[in-house]
Amino acid sequence: MTSRLEDKHEAAIEQFNTASNYRAPLGYPKPLFKLRNDYPRPISDSDHSRPITNSSIPGDAPALPLPDVPVKHPWTKIDFTSQEGASQYAQIVKAYCWEGNRSVDFVVQDNTVRPWFHAPWMHASTNGREPIKGLTYERSIPPYEFAANQKRGLQNWAIGFYNAPGASVFGGVWENPAEPVWEDDLKFPKGTVVFKLLFTTATDEEVPTMKGSPTWEAMIAKQEDPTKAPRTAQFRVDQPKPVRLIQVDWATVDHRSPIGWVFGTFMYNGTLEHIADPWDRLTSVGVTWGNDPQLDQAAFNHGQKPVECWINPEAEELRKSLGGARPSWGYHGRLNGPADNFVSACASCHGTAQSFDAPLVQDGKLEKLEPGIDGKKRWRWVPLNERITMTWYEELLPDAAFNSYTVVSDVSRFQNVKAGEPFSHRGARSADYSLQFAMGWGNFKKWWDTYDAQQKEKEAGARKTTLLALPTRRVVFRRHDDGPEEEQMEKLLAHITVEEEPRRAGPDFDWS
């Protein structure tokens, strides 16, 4: 007979190896998503002379020809702060990510060039991995935001990949999947590369640049109202739906950057019809290596522009040609992708990755401007509180007498958070710009707490049962033991309460 702790450990290992909590239709004829989580052992920045071989990967690793990880990738010789250099840097990183993955439709287990891995515990939430491609639910695009003809709310779904140096961080924390250890700030080693594929439900008619976009099938969220994408993906469709490539994000550890990382994003561009492979019809939106902490509302109003990113003029023209309402790619001209929130930015968003949640964006309002020369609608984002927007994380601290409170600005929203340092220094541990690590860890912790609560209530035969397994909701119900079965069920449903937890994605927009 096993102990409760042993049962819990076995359940934790099972969850660690779970690809999806959702099911594909019975008899679905195509292969389903398989999780790659046989992570290498941790690598330090001074440890790059050690080859990453099969012996570095625990468990039943496939016999792949795993090459040594070079001390310097080719992009490390390129000056990413120049326009020409930034563009070249992005293209070389994209080619590295595509090598061995594109030919196997990004089933990374089949890559014979170099090993890639998925982040753990991304299945265990209402927005968690769907079963066909392992996609998770991302921020949706409100009607009219990206294109003038976009009358529907668009769902966006994504999957991320880590190369071996990056995955070694997971290998350290999750060396024992039953008892993971995260006690210190994380720091991804040199050589780390991460990329993410984002897919959308947009049609050619809604977003003309989507013509010819690569298409996958996925078990996406049910969408009762076409004008509004669901806030969570708790309820999935019964049959797979097509989703199409809209965006590719990438990030590299590069110590020449003030934040220790370089981020970039591509958008699918259907006008590049001369390129035979649709997966290569990508236009770089830009590259960023910092947060431009000096660029507040006043500076922006005086015509100041970001200096720690490069925005591709071709991508700017594409954005404007679509006639969407979003005024820029990222906040005040910083970098973000077409599926991302324009009141944030790549680096500022990922900089919040730590051991407890920080809001990704702050509230504000849309202000309609006079139409432009072309007669198209124009908008401007006005922060609800400029000081809060630029300081982002604040805390109310009681004075000694506990009869008044002082607002303490803890950290600038757009500060250049150093790699391996927490976004907030009030007891948080840094996840070093890895939102997938932070989200996966949060999913694990909530599952761990849920397991204990459920087992105790089950053993006690309590009339009250709390289901905490879904990280975005808390469902509470009480059993009734009197009356016919139908009456009991009716009473049961009447006593169910669903409480939404705070969202990190920020405000919804109405562009109508």
PDB file of C-alpha atoms in Angstrom, residues 4-274:
ATOM      1  CA  ARG A   4      -0.414   9.637   0.055  1.00  0.00           C
ATOM      2  CA  LEU A   5       2.890  11.358  -0.764  1.00  0.00           C
ATOM      3  CA  GLU A   6       3.967   8.464  -3.008  1.00  0.00           C
ATOM      4  CA  ASP A   7       0.624   8.610  -4.818  1.00  0.00           C
ATOM      5  CA  LYS A   8       1.046  12.339  -5.245  1.00  0.00           C
ATOM      6  CA  HIS A   9       4.549  11.910  -6.653  1.00  0.00           C
ATOM      7  CA  GLU A  10       3.326   9.333  -9.166  1.00  0.00           C
ATOM      8  CA  ALA A  11       0.504  11.667 -10.194  1.00  0.00           C
ATOM      9  CA  ALA A  12       2.974  14.563 -10.557  1.00  0.00           C
ATOM     10  CA  ILE A  13       5.201  12.522 -12.864  1.00  0.00           C
ATOM     11  CA  GLU A  14       2.166  11.526 -14.916  1.00  0.00           C
ATOM     12  CA  GLN A  15       1.174  15.188 -15.230  1.00  0.00           C
ATOM     13  CA  PHE A  16       4.740  16.181 -16.150  1.00  0.00           C
ATOM     14  CA  ASN A  17       4.528  13.779 -19.092  1.00  0.00           C
ATOM     15  CA  THR A  18       0.992  14.774 -20.117  1.00  0.00           C
ATOM     16  CA  ALA A  19       0.767  16.360 -23.572  1.00  0.00           C
ATOM     17  CA  SER A  20      -2.800  17.680 -23.335  1.00  0.00           C
ATOM     18  CA  ASN A  21      -5.834  17.523 -21.069  1.00  0.00           C
ATOM     19  CA  TYR A  22      -8.096  17.699 -24.119  1.00  0.00           C
ATOM     20  CA  ARG A  23      -8.969  14.951 -26.598  1.00  0.00           C
ATOM     21  CA  ALA A  24      -8.996  14.812 -30.364  1.00  0.00           C
ATOM     22  CA  PRO A  25     -12.116  13.346 -32.016  1.00  0.00           C
ATOM     23  CA  LEU A  26     -12.382   9.579 -31.852  1.00  0.00           C
ATOM     24  CA  GLY A  27     -10.616   8.075 -34.849  1.00  0.00           C
ATOM     25  CA  TYR A  28      -8.720  11.252 -35.768  1.00  0.00           C
ATOM     26  CA  PRO A  29      -6.486  10.022 -38.612  1.00  0.00           C
ATOM     27  CA  LYS A  30      -3.394  12.205 -38.124  1.00  0.00           C
ATOM     28  CA  PRO A  31      -0.610  11.999 -35.515  1.00  0.00           C
ATOM     29  CA  LEU A  32      -1.245  13.786 -32.235  1.00  0.00           C
ATOM     30  CA  PHE A  33       1.113  16.098 -30.366  1.00  0.00           C
ATOM     31  CA  LYS A  34       3.920  14.469 -28.409  1.00  0.00           C
ATOM     32  CA  LEU A  35       5.715  16.358 -25.669  1.00  0.00           C
ATOM     33  CA  ARG A  36       9.528  16.465 -25.714  1.00  0.00           C
ATOM     34  CA  ASN A  37      10.693  16.874 -22.128  1.00  0.00           C
ATOM     35  CA  ASP A  38      13.824  14.707 -21.803  1.00  0.00           C
ATOM     36  CA  TYR A  39      15.799  17.831 -20.966  1.00  0.00           C
ATOM     37  CA  PRO A  40      19.614  18.054 -20.858  1.00  0.00           C
ATOM     38  CA  ARG A  41      21.401  18.647 -17.585  1.00  0.00           C
ATOM     39  CA  PRO A  42      22.072  22.287 -16.619  1.00  0.00           C
ATOM     40  CA  ILE A  43      24.783  24.182 -18.452  1.00  0.00           C
ATOM     41  CA  SER A  44      26.617  27.185 -17.029  1.00  0.00           C
ATOM     42  CA  ASP A  45      27.939  30.048 -19.135  1.00  0.00           C
ATOM     43  CA  SER A  46      31.461  28.709 -18.593  1.00  0.00           C
ATOM     44  CA  ASP A  47      30.493  25.141 -19.508  1.00  0.00           C
ATOM     45  CA  HIS A  48      30.228  25.439 -23.283  1.00  0.00           C
ATOM     46  CA  SER A  49      33.282  23.337 -23.987  1.00  0.00           C
ATOM     47  CA  ARG A  50      31.212  20.338 -22.895  1.00  0.00           C
ATOM     48  CA  PRO A  51      29.352  18.758 -25.800  1.00  0.00           C
ATOM     49  CA  ILE A  52      25.627  18.165 -25.368  1.00  0.00           C
ATOM     50  CA  THR A  53      25.384  14.500 -26.241  1.00  0.00           C
ATOM     51  CA  ASN A  54      22.891  11.757 -25.605  1.00  0.00           C
ATOM     52  CA  SER A  55      24.579  11.094 -22.252  1.00  0.00           C
ATOM     53  CA  SER A  56      23.559  14.598 -21.194  1.00  0.00           C
ATOM     54  CA  ILE A  57      19.885  13.783 -21.594  1.00  0.00           C
ATOM     55  CA  PRO A  58      18.237  11.724 -18.848  1.00  0.00           C
ATOM     56  CA  GLY A  59      15.724   8.975 -19.438  1.00  0.00           C
ATOM     57  CA  ASP A  60      15.016   7.162 -22.675  1.00  0.00           C
ATOM     58  CA  ALA A  61      16.436   9.721 -25.090  1.00  0.00           C
ATOM     59  CA  PRO A  62      16.265   8.935 -28.810  1.00  0.00           C
ATOM     60  CA  ALA A  63      19.568   8.195 -30.492  1.00  0.00           C
ATOM     61  CA  LEU A  64      19.933  11.494 -32.332  1.00  0.00           C
ATOM     62  CA  PRO A  65      23.228  12.791 -33.697  1.00  0.00           C
ATOM     63  CA  LEU A  66      23.430  15.718 -31.267  1.00  0.00           C
ATOM     64  CA  PRO A  67      26.174  18.171 -32.282  1.00  0.00           C
ATOM     65  CA  ASP A  68      28.284  20.227 -29.932  1.00  0.00           C
ATOM     66  CA  VAL A  69      26.800  23.583 -29.013  1.00  0.00           C
ATOM     67  CA  PRO A  70      29.106  26.237 -30.458  1.00  0.00           C
ATOM     68  CA  VAL A  71      30.469  28.842 -28.083  1.00  0.00           C
ATOM     69  CA  LYS A  72      29.370  31.490 -30.560  1.00  0.00           C
ATOM     70  CA  HIS A  73      26.518  31.290 -32.992  1.00  0.00           C
ATOM     71  CA  PRO A  74      26.978  33.209 -36.271  1.00  0.00           C
ATOM     72  CA  TRP A  75      24.603  35.985 -35.210  1.00  0.00           C
ATOM     73  CA  THR A  76      26.817  36.858 -32.232  1.00  0.00           C
ATOM     74  CA  LYS A  77      29.230  38.505 -34.677  1.00  0.00           C
ATOM     75  CA  ILE A  78      26.531  40.845 -36.026  1.00  0.00           C
ATOM     76  CA  ASP A  79      25.794  44.323 -34.701  1.00  0.00           C
ATOM     77  CA  PHE A  80      22.059  44.098 -34.011  1.00  0.00           C
ATOM     78  CA  THR A  81      21.830  47.821 -33.214  1.00  0.00           C
ATOM     79  CA  SER A  82      22.195  48.837 -36.869  1.00  0.00           C
ATOM     80  CA  GLN A  83      19.363  48.555 -39.374  1.00  0.00           C
ATOM     81  CA  GLU A  84      21.289  46.248 -41.672  1.00  0.00           C
ATOM     82  CA  GLY A  85      22.657  44.228 -38.775  1.00  0.00           C
ATOM     83  CA  ALA A  86      19.273  43.789 -37.089  1.00  0.00           C
ATOM     84  CA  SER A  87      17.713  42.491 -40.288  1.00  0.00           C
ATOM     85  CA  GLN A  88      20.596  40.099 -40.902  1.00  0.00           C
ATOM     86  CA  TYR A  89      20.566  38.919 -37.268  1.00  0.00           C
ATOM     87  CA  ALA A  90      16.861  38.062 -37.510  1.00  0.00           C
ATOM     88  CA  GLN A  91      17.244  36.113 -40.735  1.00  0.00           C
ATOM     89  CA  ILE A  92      20.143  34.021 -39.427  1.00  0.00           C
ATOM     90  CA  VAL A  93      18.275  33.164 -36.210  1.00  0.00           C
ATOM     91  CA  LYS A  94      15.194  32.211 -38.224  1.00  0.00           C
ATOM     92  CA  ALA A  95      17.276  29.926 -40.461  1.00  0.00           C
ATOM     93  CA  TYR A  96      18.734  28.257 -37.345  1.00  0.00           C
ATOM     94  CA  CYS A  97      15.243  27.648 -35.949  1.00  0.00           C
ATOM     95  CA  TRP A  98      13.969  26.288 -39.266  1.00  0.00           C
ATOM     96  CA  GLU A  99      16.901  23.908 -39.802  1.00  0.00           C
ATOM     97  CA  GLY A 100      15.737  20.340 -39.241  1.00  0.00           C
ATOM     98  CA  ASN A 101      12.320  21.518 -37.973  1.00  0.00           C
ATOM     99  CA  ARG A 102      10.611  22.833 -41.081  1.00  0.00           C
ATOM    100  CA  SER A 103      11.068  19.537 -42.967  1.00  0.00           C
ATOM    101  CA  VAL A 104       9.384  17.551 -40.162  1.00  0.00           C
ATOM    102  CA  ASP A 105       6.510  20.022 -39.663  1.00  0.00           C
ATOM    103  CA  PHE A 106       8.035  21.112 -36.340  1.00  0.00           C
ATOM    104  CA  VAL A 107       7.722  17.697 -34.741  1.00  0.00           C
ATOM    105  CA  VAL A 108      10.993  18.332 -32.910  1.00  0.00           C
ATOM    106  CA  GLN A 109      11.492  14.689 -31.911  1.00  0.00           C
ATOM    107  CA  ASP A 110      12.169  14.003 -35.602  1.00  0.00           C
ATOM    108  CA  ASN A 111      14.809  16.736 -36.012  1.00  0.00           C
ATOM    109  CA  THR A 112      18.102  15.042 -36.909  1.00  0.00           C
ATOM    110  CA  VAL A 113      20.117  18.279 -36.983  1.00  0.00           C
ATOM    111  CA  ARG A 114      19.867  19.452 -33.356  1.00  0.00           C
ATOM    112  CA  PRO A 115      17.620  18.775 -30.344  1.00  0.00           C
ATOM    113  CA  TRP A 116      14.695  21.028 -29.455  1.00  0.00           C
ATOM    114  CA  PHE A 117      12.299  20.745 -26.532  1.00  0.00           C
ATOM    115  CA  HIS A 118       8.911  21.950 -25.269  1.00  0.00           C
ATOM    116  CA  ALA A 119       8.253  23.735 -21.977  1.00  0.00           C
ATOM    117  CA  PRO A 120       6.684  21.530 -19.278  1.00  0.00           C
ATOM    118  CA  TRP A 121       3.278  21.857 -17.650  1.00  0.00           C
ATOM    119  CA  MET A 122       1.775  24.009 -20.415  1.00  0.00           C
ATOM    120  CA  HIS A 123      -1.177  21.594 -20.588  1.00  0.00           C
ATOM    121  CA  ALA A 124      -2.579  22.208 -17.124  1.00  0.00           C
ATOM    122  CA  SER A 125      -4.861  25.208 -17.546  1.00  0.00           C
ATOM    123  CA  THR A 126      -8.028  26.194 -19.369  1.00  0.00           C
ATOM    124  CA  ASN A 127      -5.785  27.762 -22.030  1.00  0.00           C
ATOM    125  CA  GLY A 128      -3.515  24.717 -22.085  1.00  0.00           C
ATOM    126  CA  ARG A 129      -2.202  22.646 -24.950  1.00  0.00           C
ATOM    127  CA  GLU A 130      -4.700  21.264 -27.422  1.00  0.00           C
ATOM    128  CA  PRO A 131      -4.037  17.637 -28.449  1.00  0.00           C
ATOM    129  CA  ILE A 132      -3.221  17.837 -32.171  1.00  0.00           C
ATOM    130  CA  LYS A 133      -0.324  20.318 -32.343  1.00  0.00           C
ATOM    131  CA  GLY A 134       0.209  21.199 -28.695  1.00  0.00           C
ATOM    132  CA  LEU A 135      -0.950  24.802 -29.173  1.00  0.00           C
ATOM    133  CA  THR A 136      -1.899  27.013 -26.229  1.00  0.00           C
ATOM    134  CA  TYR A 137      -4.438  29.842 -26.301  1.00  0.00           C
ATOM    135  CA  GLU A 138      -2.902  33.299 -26.636  1.00  0.00           C
ATOM    136  CA  ARG A 139      -4.250  36.825 -26.600  1.00  0.00           C
ATOM    137  CA  SER A 140      -7.075  37.245 -29.123  1.00  0.00           C
ATOM    138  CA  ILE A 141      -7.310  40.094 -31.657  1.00  0.00           C
ATOM    139  CA  PRO A 142     -10.447  42.256 -31.232  1.00  0.00           C
ATOM    140  CA  PRO A 143     -12.488  43.149 -34.352  1.00  0.00           C
ATOM    141  CA  TYR A 144     -10.887  45.775 -36.605  1.00  0.00           C
ATOM    142  CA  GLU A 145      -7.644  45.922 -34.620  1.00  0.00           C
ATOM    143  CA  PHE A 146      -5.373  44.343 -37.227  1.00  0.00           C
ATOM    144  CA  ALA A 147      -7.266  44.992 -40.463  1.00  0.00           C
ATOM    145  CA  ALA A 148     -10.161  47.124 -41.704  1.00  0.00           C
ATOM    146  CA  ASN A 149     -12.084  44.046 -42.920  1.00  0.00           C
ATOM    147  CA  GLN A 150     -11.549  42.081 -39.725  1.00  0.00           C
ATOM    148  CA  LYS A 151     -15.071  42.028 -38.293  1.00  0.00           C
ATOM    149  CA  ARG A 152     -14.566  38.992 -36.048  1.00  0.00           C
ATOM    150  CA  GLY A 153     -12.613  38.486 -32.867  1.00  0.00           C
ATOM    151  CA  LEU A 154      -9.674  36.305 -33.890  1.00  0.00           C
ATOM    152  CA  GLN A 155      -8.374  33.441 -31.782  1.00  0.00           C
ATOM    153  CA  ASN A 156      -4.594  33.025 -31.647  1.00  0.00           C
ATOM    154  CA  TRP A 157      -2.815  29.784 -30.717  1.00  0.00           C
ATOM    155  CA  ALA A 158       0.908  29.138 -30.265  1.00  0.00           C
ATOM    156  CA  ILE A 159       3.653  26.659 -29.447  1.00  0.00           C
ATOM    157  CA  GLY A 160       7.184  27.411 -28.258  1.00  0.00           C
ATOM    158  CA  PHE A 161      10.490  25.560 -28.622  1.00  0.00           C
ATOM    159  CA  TYR A 162      13.800  25.704 -26.692  1.00  0.00           C
ATOM    160  CA  ASN A 163      17.147  24.518 -28.000  1.00  0.00           C
ATOM    161  CA  ALA A 164      19.368  22.335 -25.794  1.00  0.00           C
ATOM    162  CA  PRO A 165      21.141  25.115 -23.838  1.00  0.00           C
ATOM    163  CA  GLY A 166      17.784  26.733 -23.076  1.00  0.00           C
ATOM    164  CA  ALA A 167      16.133  23.432 -22.206  1.00  0.00           C
ATOM    165  CA  SER A 168      18.939  22.652 -19.745  1.00  0.00           C
ATOM    166  CA  VAL A 169      17.336  25.181 -17.370  1.00  0.00           C
ATOM    167  CA  PHE A 170      14.192  23.037 -17.342  1.00  0.00           C
ATOM    168  CA  GLY A 171      16.431  20.012 -16.846  1.00  0.00           C
ATOM    169  CA  GLY A 172      17.828  21.544 -13.668  1.00  0.00           C
ATOM    170  CA  VAL A 173      14.538  22.549 -12.091  1.00  0.00           C
ATOM    171  CA  TRP A 174      12.622  19.454 -13.213  1.00  0.00           C
ATOM    172  CA  GLU A 175      15.400  16.909 -12.667  1.00  0.00           C
ATOM    173  CA  ASN A 176      12.915  15.141 -10.397  1.00  0.00           C
ATOM    174  CA  PRO A 177       9.464  15.774 -11.934  1.00  0.00           C
ATOM    175  CA  ALA A 178       7.817  14.725  -8.671  1.00  0.00           C
ATOM    176  CA  GLU A 179       9.759  17.292  -6.624  1.00  0.00           C
ATOM    177  CA  PRO A 180      10.981  20.146  -8.849  1.00  0.00           C
ATOM    178  CA  VAL A 181      13.276  22.696  -7.239  1.00  0.00           C
ATOM    179  CA  TRP A 182      13.234  26.421  -7.992  1.00  0.00           C
ATOM    180  CA  GLU A 183      14.981  28.200  -5.137  1.00  0.00           C
ATOM    181  CA  ASP A 184      17.104  30.811  -6.914  1.00  0.00           C
ATOM    182  CA  ASP A 185      16.838  33.240  -9.807  1.00  0.00           C
ATOM    183  CA  LEU A 186      17.090  31.450 -13.133  1.00  0.00           C
ATOM    184  CA  LYS A 187      19.527  32.478 -15.838  1.00  0.00           C
ATOM    185  CA  PHE A 188      19.550  30.923 -19.282  1.00  0.00           C
ATOM    186  CA  PRO A 189      23.074  30.129 -20.560  1.00  0.00           C
ATOM    187  CA  LYS A 190      24.888  31.407 -23.627  1.00  0.00           C
ATOM    188  CA  GLY A 191      23.706  29.693 -26.765  1.00  0.00           C
ATOM    189  CA  THR A 192      20.052  29.687 -25.695  1.00  0.00           C
ATOM    190  CA  VAL A 193      17.571  30.148 -28.548  1.00  0.00           C
ATOM    191  CA  VAL A 194      13.796  30.141 -28.177  1.00  0.00           C
ATOM    192  CA  PHE A 195      11.165  30.490 -30.885  1.00  0.00           C
ATOM    193  CA  LYS A 196       7.393  30.390 -31.047  1.00  0.00           C
ATOM    194  CA  LEU A 197       4.911  29.811 -33.870  1.00  0.00           C
ATOM    195  CA  LEU A 198       1.618  31.719 -33.603  1.00  0.00           C
ATOM    196  CA  PHE A 199      -1.497  30.786 -35.574  1.00  0.00           C
ATOM    197  CA  THR A 200      -4.765  32.644 -36.036  1.00  0.00           C
ATOM    198  CA  THR A 201      -8.308  31.994 -37.235  1.00  0.00           C
ATOM    199  CA  ALA A 202      -8.152  34.922 -39.699  1.00  0.00           C
ATOM    200  CA  THR A 203      -9.293  34.391 -43.303  1.00  0.00           C
ATOM    201  CA  ASP A 204      -7.887  35.983 -46.460  1.00  0.00           C
ATOM    202  CA  GLU A 205     -10.917  38.242 -46.660  1.00  0.00           C
ATOM    203  CA  GLU A 206     -10.401  39.516 -43.136  1.00  0.00           C
ATOM    204  CA  VAL A 207      -6.624  39.942 -43.358  1.00  0.00           C
ATOM    205  CA  PRO A 208      -5.488  40.026 -47.022  1.00  0.00           C
ATOM    206  CA  THR A 209      -1.818  39.429 -46.129  1.00  0.00           C
ATOM    207  CA  MET A 210      -2.784  35.945 -44.864  1.00  0.00           C
ATOM    208  CA  LYS A 211      -3.168  34.616 -48.411  1.00  0.00           C
ATOM    209  CA  GLY A 212      -1.427  31.247 -48.760  1.00  0.00           C
ATOM    210  CA  SER A 213      -0.498  31.028 -45.078  1.00  0.00           C
ATOM    211  CA  PRO A 214       0.556  27.581 -43.756  1.00  0.00           C
ATOM    212  CA  THR A 215      -2.395  25.884 -42.061  1.00  0.00           C
ATOM    213  CA  TRP A 216      -2.606  23.467 -39.164  1.00  0.00           C
ATOM    214  CA  GLU A 217      -5.625  21.813 -37.564  1.00  0.00           C
ATOM    215  CA  ALA A 218      -6.291  22.390 -33.874  1.00  0.00           C
ATOM    216  CA  MET A 219      -8.920  21.864 -31.197  1.00  0.00           C
ATOM    217  CA  ILE A 220      -9.524  25.540 -30.543  1.00  0.00           C
ATOM    218  CA  ALA A 221     -12.060  27.248 -28.269  1.00  0.00           C
ATOM    219  CA  LYS A 222     -15.761  27.362 -28.973  1.00  0.00           C
ATOM    220  CA  GLN A 223     -16.761  30.846 -30.089  1.00  0.00           C
ATOM    221  CA  GLU A 224     -20.475  31.522 -29.743  1.00  0.00           C
ATOM    222  CA  ASP A 225     -20.225  35.219 -30.629  1.00  0.00           C
ATOM    223  CA  PRO A 226     -18.153  35.823 -33.795  1.00  0.00           C
ATOM    224  CA  THR A 227     -17.365  39.373 -32.708  1.00  0.00           C
ATOM    225  CA  LYS A 228     -15.792  38.282 -29.436  1.00  0.00           C
ATOM    226  CA  ALA A 229     -13.146  35.642 -28.967  1.00  0.00           C
ATOM    227  CA  PRO A 230     -13.640  33.732 -25.693  1.00  0.00           C
ATOM    228  CA  ARG A 231     -11.705  34.992 -22.684  1.00  0.00           C
ATOM    229  CA  THR A 232     -10.455  31.481 -21.961  1.00  0.00           C
ATOM    230  CA  ALA A 233     -10.325  28.252 -23.969  1.00  0.00           C
ATOM    231  CA  GLN A 234     -11.977  26.087 -21.345  1.00  0.00           C
ATOM    232  CA  PHE A 235     -14.619  24.852 -23.784  1.00  0.00           C
ATOM    233  CA  ARG A 236     -13.157  23.365 -26.967  1.00  0.00           C
ATOM    234  CA  VAL A 237     -14.697  22.581 -30.348  1.00  0.00           C
ATOM    235  CA  ASP A 238     -15.876  19.058 -31.145  1.00  0.00           C
ATOM    236  CA  GLN A 239     -13.989  18.885 -34.449  1.00  0.00           C
ATOM    237  CA  PRO A 240     -10.608  20.358 -35.469  1.00  0.00           C
ATOM    238  CA  LYS A 241     -10.589  23.835 -36.999  1.00  0.00           C
ATOM    239  CA  PRO A 242      -7.982  25.379 -39.314  1.00  0.00           C
ATOM    240  CA  VAL A 243      -5.528  27.875 -37.849  1.00  0.00           C
ATOM    241  CA  ARG A 244      -3.002  29.753 -39.975  1.00  0.00           C
ATOM    242  CA  LEU A 245       0.493  31.048 -39.377  1.00  0.00           C
ATOM    243  CA  ILE A 246       0.468  34.773 -38.582  1.00  0.00           C
ATOM    244  CA  GLN A 247       3.605  35.353 -36.514  1.00  0.00           C
ATOM    245  CA  VAL A 248       6.947  33.847 -35.513  1.00  0.00           C
ATOM    246  CA  ASP A 249       8.705  35.097 -32.372  1.00  0.00           C
ATOM    247  CA  TRP A 250      12.307  34.392 -31.434  1.00  0.00           C
ATOM    248  CA  ALA A 251      14.741  35.261 -28.647  1.00  0.00           C
ATOM    249  CA  THR A 252      18.447  34.672 -28.060  1.00  0.00           C
ATOM    250  CA  VAL A 253      20.678  35.099 -25.043  1.00  0.00           C
ATOM    251  CA  ASP A 254      23.132  37.798 -26.097  1.00  0.00           C
ATOM    252  CA  HIS A 255      25.195  39.486 -23.394  1.00  0.00           C
ATOM    253  CA  ARG A 256      25.877  42.512 -25.580  1.00  0.00           C
ATOM    254  CA  SER A 257      22.265  43.555 -24.954  1.00  0.00           C
ATOM    255  CA  PRO A 258      21.512  45.703 -21.866  1.00  0.00           C
ATOM    256  CA  ILE A 259      18.905  43.093 -20.848  1.00  0.00           C
ATOM    257  CA  GLY A 260      20.988  40.054 -21.817  1.00  0.00           C
ATOM    258  CA  TRP A 261      18.506  39.017 -24.514  1.00  0.00           C
ATOM    259  CA  VAL A 262      17.650  39.995 -28.076  1.00  0.00           C
ATOM    260  CA  PHE A 263      14.027  39.575 -29.188  1.00  0.00           C
ATOM    261  CA  GLY A 264      12.509  39.626 -32.647  1.00  0.00           C
ATOM    262  CA  THR A 265       9.307  38.815 -34.469  1.00  0.00           C
ATOM    263  CA  PHE A 266       8.217  37.997 -38.012  1.00  0.00           C
ATOM    264  CA  MET A 267       4.782  38.300 -39.582  1.00  0.00           C
ATOM    265  CA  TYR A 268       3.411  36.172 -42.374  1.00  0.00           C
ATOM    266  CA  ASN A 269       3.327  38.142 -45.634  1.00  0.00           C
ATOM    267  CA  GLY A 270       1.217  36.646 -48.414  1.00  0.00           C
ATOM    268  CA  THR A 271       2.428  39.266 -50.896  1.00  0.00           C
ATOM    269  CA  LEU A 272       5.766  37.403 -51.096  1.00  0.00           C
ATOM    270  CA  GLU A 273       4.324  35.009 -53.658  1.00  0.00           C
ATOM    271  CA  HIS A 274       7.672  34.652 -55.425  1.00  0.00           C
TER     272      HIS A 274
END
